PDB file of C-alpha atoms (C1' of nucleotides) in Angstrom:
ATOM      1  CA  MET A   1     -46.329 -76.651 -28.169  1.00 43.00           C
ATOM      2  CA  LYS A   2     -49.349 -78.622 -28.920  1.00 47.00           C
ATOM      3  CA  PRO A   3     -52.086 -75.754 -27.469  1.00 49.00           C
ATOM      4  CA  ASP A   4     -52.853 -76.632 -23.890  1.00 53.00           C
ATOM      5  CA  ARG A   5     -56.520 -75.794 -23.700  1.00 55.00           C
ATOM      6  CA  ILE A   6     -59.444 -75.042 -25.961  1.00 59.00           C
ATOM      7  CA  PRO A   7     -59.277 -71.487 -27.126  1.00 49.00           C
ATOM      8  CA  PRO A   8     -62.355 -69.801 -25.578  1.00 46.00           C
ATOM      9  CA  GLU A   9     -65.210 -67.760 -27.685  1.00 42.00           C
ATOM     10  CA  LYS A  10     -64.896 -65.370 -26.105  1.00 39.00           C
ATOM     11  CA  ASN A  11     -63.306 -64.870 -22.614  1.00 44.00           C
ATOM     12  CA  LEU A  12     -65.606 -67.286 -20.729  1.00 49.00           C
ATOM     13  CA  PRO A  13     -68.737 -69.201 -20.234  1.00 54.00           C
ATOM     14  CA  ALA A  14     -70.695 -66.585 -19.541  1.00 64.00           C
ATOM     15  CA  CYS A  15     -73.104 -68.527 -18.020  1.00 79.00           C
ATOM     16  CA  PRO A  16     -75.491 -67.047 -16.034  1.00 85.00           C
ATOM     17  CA  VAL A  17     -75.028 -69.053 -12.985  1.00 84.00           C
ATOM     18  CA  ASP A  18     -71.783 -68.741 -12.343  1.00 82.00           C
ATOM     19  CA  ARG A  19     -71.678 -64.698 -13.186  1.00 87.00           C
ATOM     20  CA  LEU A  20     -74.371 -64.716  -9.762  1.00 90.00           C
ATOM     21  CA  LEU A  21     -72.207 -67.627  -7.909  1.00 88.00           C
ATOM     22  CA  ARG A  22     -69.014 -65.000  -8.459  1.00 86.00           C
ATOM     23  CA  VAL A  23     -71.255 -61.924  -7.046  1.00 91.00           C
ATOM     24  CA  ILE A  24     -72.098 -63.638  -3.696  1.00 89.00           C
ATOM     25  CA  SER A  25     -68.943 -65.945  -3.153  1.00 85.00           C
ATOM     26  CA  GLY A  26     -66.929 -63.981  -2.594  1.00 86.00           C
ATOM     27  CA  GLN A  27     -65.179 -63.635   1.363  1.00 88.00           C
ATOM     28  CA  TRP A  28     -68.016 -62.779   3.655  1.00 91.00           C
ATOM     29  CA  THR A  29     -70.251 -61.555   1.211  1.00 92.00           C
ATOM     30  CA  SER A  30     -73.038 -64.537   1.478  1.00 91.00           C
ATOM     31  CA  TYR A  31     -72.494 -63.356   5.406  1.00 90.00           C
ATOM     32  CA  LEU A  32     -73.101 -60.078   4.909  1.00 94.00           C
ATOM     33  CA  LEU A  33     -75.931 -61.172   2.748  1.00 94.00           C
ATOM     34  CA  TRP A  34     -76.895 -63.148   5.215  1.00 92.00           C
ATOM     35  CA  VAL A  35     -77.133 -61.025   8.245  1.00 94.00           C
ATOM     36  CA  LEU A  36     -78.995 -57.975   6.016  1.00 96.00           C
ATOM     37  CA  ALA A  37     -81.255 -60.770   5.925  1.00 95.00           C
ATOM     38  CA  GLN A  38     -81.510 -61.667   9.031  1.00 93.00           C
ATOM     39  CA  ASN A  39     -80.636 -58.175  10.908  1.00 96.00           C
ATOM     40  CA  GLY A  40     -82.800 -56.088   8.435  1.00 97.00           C
ATOM     41  CA  PRO A  41     -81.104 -52.789   7.766  1.00 98.00           C
ATOM     42  CA  GLN A  42     -78.011 -51.975   9.389  1.00 97.00           C
ATOM     43  CA  ARG A  43     -75.452 -49.470  10.199  1.00 97.00           C
ATOM     44  CA  PHE A  44     -71.196 -49.661   9.166  1.00 97.00           C
ATOM     45  CA  GLY A  45     -70.265 -49.743  12.275  1.00 96.00           C
ATOM     46  CA  ALA A  46     -73.393 -52.910  13.125  1.00 97.00           C
ATOM     47  CA  LEU A  47     -72.068 -53.960  10.245  1.00 96.00           C
ATOM     48  CA  GLN A  48     -68.586 -54.693  11.751  1.00 96.00           C
ATOM     49  CA  LYS A  49     -70.007 -55.804  15.367  1.00 94.00           C
ATOM     50  CA  LEU A  50     -72.639 -58.253  13.126  1.00 93.00           C
ATOM     51  CA  VAL A  51     -69.147 -59.514  10.659  1.00 92.00           C
ATOM     52  CA  PRO A  52     -66.552 -60.332  13.595  1.00 89.00           C
ATOM     53  CA  GLY A  53     -63.096 -60.338  11.678  1.00 90.00           C
ATOM     54  CA  ILE A  54     -63.971 -58.503   8.951  1.00 93.00           C
ATOM     55  CA  SER A  55     -61.506 -55.370   7.969  1.00 94.00           C
ATOM     56  CA  THR A  56     -63.131 -51.634   7.368  1.00 96.00           C
ATOM     57  CA  LYS A  57     -61.156 -51.639   4.220  1.00 96.00           C
ATOM     58  CA  VAL A  58     -62.779 -55.616   2.832  1.00 96.00           C
ATOM     59  CA  LEU A  59     -66.721 -54.614   4.118  1.00 97.00           C
ATOM     60  CA  THR A  60     -66.201 -51.239   2.539  1.00 97.00           C
ATOM     61  CA  GLU A  61     -64.704 -53.519  -0.865  1.00 96.00           C
ATOM     62  CA  ARG A  62     -67.744 -55.833  -0.767  1.00 96.00           C
ATOM     63  CA  LEU A  63     -71.139 -53.253   0.840  1.00 97.00           C
ATOM     64  CA  ARG A  64     -69.908 -50.820  -3.007  1.00 96.00           C
ATOM     65  CA  MET A  65     -69.279 -54.024  -4.794  1.00 96.00           C
ATOM     66  CA  LEU A  66     -72.936 -55.392  -3.527  1.00 97.00           C
ATOM     67  CA  ASP A  67     -74.009 -51.689  -4.319  1.00 96.00           C
ATOM     68  CA  ALA A  68     -73.063 -51.392  -7.729  1.00 95.00           C
ATOM     69  CA  ALA A  69     -74.729 -54.852  -8.075  1.00 95.00           C
ATOM     70  CA  GLY A  70     -77.868 -53.269  -7.073  1.00 96.00           C
ATOM     71  CA  LEU A  71     -78.468 -56.144  -4.099  1.00 97.00           C
ATOM     72  CA  VAL A  72     -77.542 -53.695  -1.799  1.00 98.00           C
ATOM     73  CA  LEU A  73     -79.238 -49.465  -1.193  1.00 98.00           C
ATOM     74  CA  ARG A  74     -76.310 -47.420   0.991  1.00 97.00           C
ATOM     75  CA  GLU A  75     -78.259 -44.193   2.628  1.00 97.00           C
ATOM     76  CA  GLN A  76     -76.307 -41.789   3.810  1.00 95.00           C
ATOM     77  CA  ALA A  77     -77.016 -39.197   5.688  1.00 93.00           C
ATOM     78  CA  ALA A  78     -75.106 -36.182   5.434  1.00 87.00           C
ATOM     79  CA  THR A  79     -75.102 -35.281   9.661  1.00 89.00           C
ATOM     80  CA  ILE A  80     -72.292 -34.986  11.926  1.00 89.00           C
ATOM     81  CA  PRO A  81     -71.233 -37.462  12.966  1.00 90.00           C
ATOM     82  CA  PRO A  82     -72.510 -39.146   9.532  1.00 92.00           C
ATOM     83  CA  GLN A  83     -74.642 -42.027   9.633  1.00 96.00           C
ATOM     84  CA  VAL A  84     -74.649 -44.576   6.513  1.00 97.00           C
ATOM     85  CA  THR A  85     -77.341 -47.137   6.573  1.00 97.00           C
ATOM     86  CA  TYR A  86     -76.760 -50.775   4.477  1.00 98.00           C
ATOM     87  CA  SER A  87     -80.061 -52.595   2.899  1.00 98.00           C
ATOM     88  CA  LEU A  88     -81.414 -54.845   0.727  1.00 98.00           C
ATOM     89  CA  THR A  89     -83.325 -53.489  -2.750  1.00 98.00           C
ATOM     90  CA  PRO A  90     -85.950 -56.053  -3.597  1.00 97.00           C
ATOM     91  CA  ARG A  91     -83.126 -57.297  -5.684  1.00 97.00           C
ATOM     92  CA  GLY A  92     -81.324 -58.439  -2.782  1.00 97.00           C
ATOM     93  CA  LEU A  93     -84.183 -59.628  -1.225  1.00 97.00           C
ATOM     94  CA  GLU A  94     -85.195 -62.308  -3.984  1.00 96.00           C
ATOM     95  CA  LEU A  95     -81.953 -64.271  -2.688  1.00 95.00           C
ATOM     96  CA  ARG A  96     -83.256 -65.150   0.299  1.00 93.00           C
ATOM     97  CA  GLY A  97     -85.250 -68.001  -0.970  1.00 94.00           C
ATOM     98  CA  LEU A  98     -82.059 -69.125  -2.798  1.00 92.00           C
ATOM     99  CA  MET A  99     -79.891 -68.753   0.500  1.00 90.00           C
ATOM    100  CA  ASP A 100     -82.628 -70.786   2.410  1.00 91.00           C
ATOM    101  CA  ASP A 101     -82.560 -73.615   0.164  1.00 93.00           C
ATOM    102  CA  LEU A 102     -78.484 -73.119   0.704  1.00 92.00           C
ATOM    103  CA  SER A 103     -78.801 -72.931   4.282  1.00 91.00           C
ATOM    104  CA  ILE A 104     -81.240 -76.368   4.647  1.00 94.00           C
ATOM    105  CA  VAL A 105     -78.632 -78.817   2.800  1.00 95.00           C
ATOM    106  CA  ALA A 106     -75.924 -76.500   4.046  1.00 93.00           C
ATOM    107  CA  ARG A 107     -76.530 -77.393   7.611  1.00 94.00           C
ATOM    108  CA  ARG A 108     -77.770 -81.256   6.686  1.00 96.00           C
ATOM    109  CA  TRP A 109     -74.033 -82.074   4.872  1.00 95.00           C
ATOM    110  CA  ASP A 110     -73.012 -80.153   8.155  1.00 92.00           C
ATOM    111  CA  ALA A 111     -75.232 -82.722  10.387  1.00 94.00           C
ATOM    112  CA  GLU A 112     -73.771 -85.314   8.595  1.00 96.00           C
ATOM    113  CA  GLY A 113     -70.121 -84.734   9.169  1.00 93.00           C
ATOM    114  CA  TRP A 114     -69.142 -83.244   5.934  1.00 92.00           C
ATOM    115  CA  ARG A 115     -66.273 -81.102   5.570  1.00 89.00           C
ATOM    116  CA  PRO A 116     -65.045 -78.817   2.767  1.00 88.00           C
ATOM    117  CA  PRO A 117     -61.595 -80.302   1.177  1.00 87.00           C
ATOM    118  CA  PRO A 118     -58.601 -78.362   2.781  1.00 79.00           C
ATOM    119  CA  ARG A 119     -56.923 -76.521   0.395  1.00 74.00           C
TER     120      ARG A 119
ATOM    121  CA  MET B   1     -53.711 -47.675  16.112  1.00 45.00           C
ATOM    122  CA  LYS B   2     -56.614 -48.522  17.220  1.00 50.00           C
ATOM    123  CA  PRO B   3     -57.186 -51.115  15.871  1.00 51.00           C
ATOM    124  CA  ASP B   4     -59.329 -51.458  12.922  1.00 56.00           C
ATOM    125  CA  ARG B   5     -61.207 -55.028  13.296  1.00 59.00           C
ATOM    126  CA  ILE B   6     -63.233 -57.028  16.424  1.00 60.00           C
ATOM    127  CA  PRO B   7     -61.367 -59.663  16.611  1.00 50.00           C
ATOM    128  CA  PRO B   8     -62.883 -63.004  15.355  1.00 47.00           C
ATOM    129  CA  GLU B   9     -63.274 -65.918  18.346  1.00 43.00           C
ATOM    130  CA  LYS B  10     -61.910 -68.507  16.596  1.00 39.00           C
ATOM    131  CA  ASN B  11     -61.067 -67.131  13.448  1.00 41.00           C
ATOM    132  CA  LEU B  12     -63.438 -66.926  11.087  1.00 47.00           C
ATOM    133  CA  PRO B  13     -67.445 -67.576  10.425  1.00 51.00           C
ATOM    134  CA  ALA B  14     -67.835 -70.348   9.941  1.00 64.00           C
ATOM    135  CA  CYS B  15     -71.007 -70.538   8.802  1.00 79.00           C
ATOM    136  CA  PRO B  16     -72.335 -73.617   6.623  1.00 85.00           C
ATOM    137  CA  VAL B  17     -73.841 -71.965   3.842  1.00 84.00           C
ATOM    138  CA  ASP B  18     -70.402 -70.305   3.494  1.00 81.00           C
ATOM    139  CA  ARG B  19     -68.605 -73.503   3.956  1.00 87.00           C
ATOM    140  CA  LEU B  20     -70.301 -74.819   1.027  1.00 90.00           C
ATOM    141  CA  LEU B  21     -69.782 -71.623  -1.590  1.00 88.00           C
ATOM    142  CA  ARG B  22     -66.053 -72.498  -0.717  1.00 86.00           C
ATOM    143  CA  VAL B  23     -67.073 -74.562  -2.455  1.00 91.00           C
ATOM    144  CA  ILE B  24     -68.958 -74.309  -5.267  1.00 90.00           C
ATOM    145  CA  SER B  25     -68.031 -70.982  -6.495  1.00 86.00           C
ATOM    146  CA  GLY B  26     -63.869 -71.618  -7.502  1.00 87.00           C
ATOM    147  CA  GLN B  27     -63.830 -70.656 -10.704  1.00 89.00           C
ATOM    148  CA  TRP B  28     -64.752 -72.371 -13.226  1.00 92.00           C
ATOM    149  CA  THR B  29     -66.286 -75.037 -10.976  1.00 93.00           C
ATOM    150  CA  SER B  30     -69.967 -74.364 -10.795  1.00 91.00           C
ATOM    151  CA  TYR B  31     -69.917 -74.340 -14.462  1.00 91.00           C
ATOM    152  CA  LEU B  32     -67.946 -77.962 -14.385  1.00 94.00           C
ATOM    153  CA  LEU B  33     -70.819 -79.617 -11.819  1.00 95.00           C
ATOM    154  CA  TRP B  34     -73.471 -78.025 -14.144  1.00 92.00           C
ATOM    155  CA  VAL B  35     -71.726 -80.051 -16.815  1.00 94.00           C
ATOM    156  CA  LEU B  36     -71.652 -83.097 -14.777  1.00 96.00           C
ATOM    157  CA  ALA B  37     -74.964 -82.223 -14.052  1.00 95.00           C
ATOM    158  CA  GLN B  38     -76.556 -81.938 -18.160  1.00 93.00           C
ATOM    159  CA  ASN B  39     -74.414 -84.372 -19.804  1.00 96.00           C
ATOM    160  CA  GLY B  40     -73.915 -86.734 -17.811  1.00 97.00           C
ATOM    161  CA  PRO B  41     -70.147 -88.624 -16.510  1.00 98.00           C
ATOM    162  CA  GLN B  42     -67.957 -87.877 -18.934  1.00 98.00           C
ATOM    163  CA  ARG B  43     -64.307 -88.228 -19.427  1.00 97.00           C
ATOM    164  CA  PHE B  44     -61.217 -86.157 -18.847  1.00 97.00           C
ATOM    165  CA  GLY B  45     -61.066 -84.718 -22.967  1.00 96.00           C
ATOM    166  CA  ALA B  46     -64.457 -84.660 -23.128  1.00 97.00           C
ATOM    167  CA  LEU B  47     -64.740 -82.253 -20.003  1.00 97.00           C
ATOM    168  CA  GLN B  48     -62.574 -80.268 -21.600  1.00 95.00           C
ATOM    169  CA  LYS B  49     -64.464 -79.953 -24.796  1.00 94.00           C
ATOM    170  CA  LEU B  50     -67.062 -79.122 -22.666  1.00 93.00           C
ATOM    171  CA  VAL B  51     -65.388 -76.047 -21.202  1.00 92.00           C
ATOM    172  CA  PRO B  52     -63.180 -74.177 -23.478  1.00 88.00           C
ATOM    173  CA  GLY B  53     -60.693 -71.402 -21.686  1.00 89.00           C
ATOM    174  CA  ILE B  54     -60.019 -74.022 -18.612  1.00 93.00           C
ATOM    175  CA  SER B  55     -56.761 -74.876 -18.661  1.00 94.00           C
ATOM    176  CA  THR B  56     -55.288 -78.272 -17.831  1.00 96.00           C
ATOM    177  CA  LYS B  57     -54.237 -78.128 -14.461  1.00 96.00           C
ATOM    178  CA  VAL B  58     -56.824 -75.954 -13.076  1.00 96.00           C
ATOM    179  CA  LEU B  59     -59.108 -78.848 -14.474  1.00 97.00           C
ATOM    180  CA  THR B  60     -56.742 -81.070 -12.756  1.00 97.00           C
ATOM    181  CA  GLU B  61     -57.221 -79.528  -9.552  1.00 97.00           C
ATOM    182  CA  ARG B  62     -60.767 -78.920  -9.514  1.00 97.00           C
ATOM    183  CA  LEU B  63     -62.270 -82.155 -10.370  1.00 97.00           C
ATOM    184  CA  ARG B  64     -60.187 -83.302  -7.779  1.00 96.00           C
ATOM    185  CA  MET B  65     -60.998 -80.921  -5.084  1.00 96.00           C
ATOM    186  CA  LEU B  66     -64.528 -82.151  -5.553  1.00 97.00           C
ATOM    187  CA  ASP B  67     -63.346 -85.828  -5.898  1.00 97.00           C
ATOM    188  CA  ALA B  68     -62.175 -84.488  -1.831  1.00 95.00           C
ATOM    189  CA  ALA B  69     -65.189 -82.921  -1.483  1.00 96.00           C
ATOM    190  CA  GLY B  70     -67.659 -86.380  -1.934  1.00 97.00           C
ATOM    191  CA  LEU B  71     -69.339 -84.339  -4.636  1.00 97.00           C
ATOM    192  CA  VAL B  72     -67.478 -86.020  -8.026  1.00 98.00           C
ATOM    193  CA  LEU B  73     -66.426 -89.604  -8.753  1.00 98.00           C
ATOM    194  CA  ARG B  74     -63.530 -90.218 -10.166  1.00 98.00           C
ATOM    195  CA  GLU B  75     -62.877 -93.456 -12.061  1.00 97.00           C
ATOM    196  CA  GLN B  76     -60.173 -94.743 -13.444  1.00 95.00           C
ATOM    197  CA  ALA B  77     -59.342 -97.678 -15.468  1.00 94.00           C
ATOM    198  CA  ALA B  78     -55.311 -98.546 -16.105  1.00 86.00           C
ATOM    199  CA  THR B  79     -55.660 -98.963 -19.984  1.00 89.00           C
ATOM    200  CA  ILE B  80     -53.295 -98.269 -22.135  1.00 88.00           C
ATOM    201  CA  PRO B  81     -54.367 -95.335 -23.006  1.00 89.00           C
ATOM    202  CA  PRO B  82     -55.466 -94.442 -19.824  1.00 92.00           C
ATOM    203  CA  GLN B  83     -59.530 -93.475 -19.015  1.00 96.00           C
ATOM    204  CA  VAL B  84     -60.075 -91.629 -16.331  1.00 97.00           C
ATOM    205  CA  THR B  85     -64.279 -90.988 -15.929  1.00 98.00           C
ATOM    206  CA  TYR B  86     -65.831 -88.387 -14.068  1.00 98.00           C
ATOM    207  CA  SER B  87     -69.549 -88.208 -12.220  1.00 98.00           C
ATOM    208  CA  LEU B  88     -71.348 -86.924  -9.904  1.00 98.00           C
ATOM    209  CA  THR B  89     -72.016 -88.577  -6.576  1.00 98.00           C
ATOM    210  CA  PRO B  90     -75.478 -88.931  -4.843  1.00 98.00           C
ATOM    211  CA  ARG B  91     -74.045 -85.490  -2.974  1.00 97.00           C
ATOM    212  CA  GLY B  92     -73.264 -84.191  -5.834  1.00 97.00           C
ATOM    213  CA  LEU B  93     -76.479 -84.785  -7.034  1.00 97.00           C
ATOM    214  CA  GLU B  94     -77.940 -83.068  -4.147  1.00 96.00           C
ATOM    215  CA  LEU B  95     -77.199 -79.674  -5.799  1.00 95.00           C
ATOM    216  CA  ARG B  96     -78.632 -80.017  -9.154  1.00 94.00           C
ATOM    217  CA  GLY B  97     -82.659 -78.689  -7.211  1.00 94.00           C
ATOM    218  CA  LEU B  98     -79.760 -75.709  -5.735  1.00 92.00           C
ATOM    219  CA  MET B  99     -77.917 -75.479  -9.163  1.00 91.00           C
ATOM    220  CA  ASP B 100     -81.620 -75.332 -10.948  1.00 92.00           C
ATOM    221  CA  ASP B 101     -83.407 -72.577  -8.339  1.00 93.00           C
ATOM    222  CA  LEU B 102     -80.020 -69.975  -8.643  1.00 92.00           C
ATOM    223  CA  SER B 103     -80.782 -70.833 -13.209  1.00 91.00           C
ATOM    224  CA  ILE B 104     -83.870 -70.029 -12.899  1.00 94.00           C
ATOM    225  CA  VAL B 105     -82.389 -66.426 -11.146  1.00 95.00           C
ATOM    226  CA  ALA B 106     -80.123 -65.648 -12.687  1.00 93.00           C
ATOM    227  CA  ARG B 107     -81.450 -66.190 -15.931  1.00 93.00           C
ATOM    228  CA  ARG B 108     -83.750 -63.581 -15.208  1.00 96.00           C
ATOM    229  CA  TRP B 109     -81.704 -61.693 -14.106  1.00 95.00           C
ATOM    230  CA  ASP B 110     -79.775 -61.835 -17.133  1.00 92.00           C
ATOM    231  CA  ALA B 111     -83.002 -60.944 -19.456  1.00 94.00           C
ATOM    232  CA  GLU B 112     -84.001 -57.887 -17.219  1.00 95.00           C
ATOM    233  CA  GLY B 113     -80.603 -57.102 -18.559  1.00 92.00           C
ATOM    234  CA  TRP B 114     -78.653 -57.180 -15.057  1.00 92.00           C
ATOM    235  CA  ARG B 115     -74.999 -57.196 -15.244  1.00 89.00           C
ATOM    236  CA  PRO B 116     -72.928 -58.147 -12.383  1.00 88.00           C
ATOM    237  CA  PRO B 117     -69.781 -54.842 -11.320  1.00 86.00           C
ATOM    238  CA  PRO B 118     -66.523 -54.848 -13.007  1.00 78.00           C
ATOM    239  CA  ARG B 119     -63.844 -55.332 -10.471  1.00 72.00           C
TER     240      ARG B 119
ATOM    241  C1'  DC C   1     -68.833 -42.332  11.975  1.00 85.95           C
ATOM    242  C1'  DG C   2     -67.494 -44.398   8.348  1.00 85.95           C
ATOM    243  C1'  DG C   3     -64.330 -44.504   5.908  1.00 85.95           C
ATOM    244  C1'  DT C   4     -59.070 -44.022   2.330  1.00 85.95           C
ATOM    245  C1'  DA C   5     -54.782 -44.756   1.866  1.00 85.95           C
ATOM    246  C1'  DT C   6     -50.651 -47.741   1.451  1.00 85.95           C
ATOM    247  C1'  DC C   7     -47.570 -51.699   1.881  1.00 85.95           C
ATOM    248  C1'  DC C   8     -47.588 -56.007   0.933  1.00 85.95           C
ATOM    249  C1'  DC C   9     -47.697 -60.887   1.400  1.00 85.95           C
ATOM    250  C1'  DG C  10     -49.330 -65.075  -0.545  1.00 85.95           C
ATOM    251  C1'  DC C  11     -52.706 -67.842  -3.161  1.00 85.95           C
ATOM    252  C1'  DT C  12     -54.608 -68.469  -7.379  1.00 85.95           C
ATOM    253  C1'  DT C  13     -55.075 -68.042 -12.192  1.00 85.95           C
ATOM    254  C1'  DG C  14     -52.024 -68.948 -16.920  1.00 85.95           C
ATOM    255  C1'  DA C  15     -48.137 -70.271 -20.082  1.00 85.95           C
ATOM    256  C1'  DT C  16     -45.915 -73.430 -21.494  1.00 85.95           C
ATOM    257  C1'  DA C  17     -43.563 -78.164 -21.271  1.00 85.95           C
ATOM    258  C1'  DC C  18     -42.611 -82.183 -20.484  1.00 85.95           C
ATOM    259  C1'  DT C  19     -44.463 -87.777 -19.503  1.00 85.95           C
ATOM    260  C1'  DG C  20     -45.892 -92.737 -18.025  1.00 85.95           C
TER     261       DG C  20
ATOM    262  C1'  DC D   1     -55.199 -89.507 -23.254  1.00 85.95           C
ATOM    263  C1'  DA D   2     -54.626 -87.482 -18.215  1.00 85.95           C
ATOM    264  C1'  DG D   3     -52.772 -85.745 -16.520  1.00 85.95           C
ATOM    265  C1'  DT D   4     -47.565 -83.274 -13.777  1.00 85.95           C
ATOM    266  C1'  DA D   5     -43.824 -79.867 -13.394  1.00 85.95           C
ATOM    267  C1'  DT D   6     -42.279 -75.272 -13.179  1.00 85.95           C
ATOM    268  C1'  DC D   7     -42.192 -70.220 -13.478  1.00 85.95           C
ATOM    269  C1'  DA D   8     -44.073 -66.158 -14.012  1.00 85.95           C
ATOM    270  C1'  DA D   9     -47.616 -63.022 -13.416  1.00 85.95           C
ATOM    271  C1'  DG D  10     -51.906 -60.962 -11.124  1.00 85.95           C
ATOM    272  C1'  DC D  11     -54.974 -59.332  -7.030  1.00 85.95           C
ATOM    273  C1'  DG D  12     -57.576 -60.105  -2.970  1.00 85.95           C
ATOM    274  C1'  DG D  13     -56.864 -59.791   1.653  1.00 85.95           C
ATOM    275  C1'  DG D  14     -54.329 -58.688   6.061  1.00 85.95           C
ATOM    276  C1'  DA D  15     -51.927 -54.730   8.548  1.00 85.95           C
ATOM    277  C1'  DT D  16     -50.993 -50.195  10.081  1.00 85.95           C
ATOM    278  C1'  DA D  17     -52.450 -44.928   9.472  1.00 85.95           C
ATOM    279  C1'  DC D  18     -54.624 -41.260   8.897  1.00 85.95           C
ATOM    280  C1'  DC D  19     -58.813 -38.061   7.521  1.00 85.95           C
ATOM    281  C1'  DG D  20     -63.570 -35.353   7.075  1.00 85.95           C
TER     282       DG D  20
END
DNA sequence: CGGTATCCCGCTTGATACTG
DNA sequence: CAGTATCAAGCGGGATACCG
C-alpha cells in the first residue's frame, strides 16, 4: 500500500515547453499550422481539401482551439452562403521558425530511415 | 448522406513533422527528455522523483517507447537489487537544440501571459 | 458553405496491488 | 530497485445525420 508515485505539487509539471507542445501536438494540429503557414489564409472547405482524411468535427475543434489559443484568426463574413477564413495570427507566425527547424530534423531522420516505434 | 470528409490517399498525411511530434508529445514525454538533457543519465527511481506525479506504469511505458524510438538508451545491470540507467542517445541529443528553441518561445509567451486554452 | 448534434468505440491514463 | 498485472474511468476521434 505504499504510494506508487510522488504526489505532484499542484497537479502537473507546469513546464512551459509541455504546455506549448500540448497545444500544437493534437492530431492534425501541426499539419494544420503547417498548411496555413505554407499556403496562407484558407477557408474551411479549402482546409478540408488540403488535409485529406480529417473530419469536419475534428477540423472545427482544432481550428476553434487554435483560435482560443490565439494562434489562428477566424474571420466570418455574414454572407449567404457564409464565408469563413482562417489565418495565422502574429503569434501563430512565430511558430514558423520552430516548425522549420523541426522539419529539418524530421526530414533528415526520415531520410536516414528512422521511423517512429509502432504502438 | 454525402461523405463528411475527403478519403485519405492511403491513411494519413505521412508528414515527417507529424511523425516526430507524435513521438515527443505524449504526456510527460517532452518533460522526460528535458530532464535527461538537463541532468544527464538517471536511474528509474531518480526519474520518478524528478518528474513528480508520473506513475511507474506510464514512466515505464514512456521510457520503453523512447528506447524503441532510439532516443533513449536503457542500460540494465543484472545486480541485486537491479540497477537501470536511462540516458539520451546521440539521436536523442539532437533534440536539444530544438527543445532549447521551443523553450525560448514557450517561456517568452509564458512571460507575456499566454496560457493554453482550457479543453 | 460551414458548420452542429449524437452515438460509440478504443486507446490512454490512473489507481491499486503484487514481484523477481 | 525497478518494475508487471489488472481493472476502471475518461476522453479523443470516427461515423453518421441534420441545420441556418
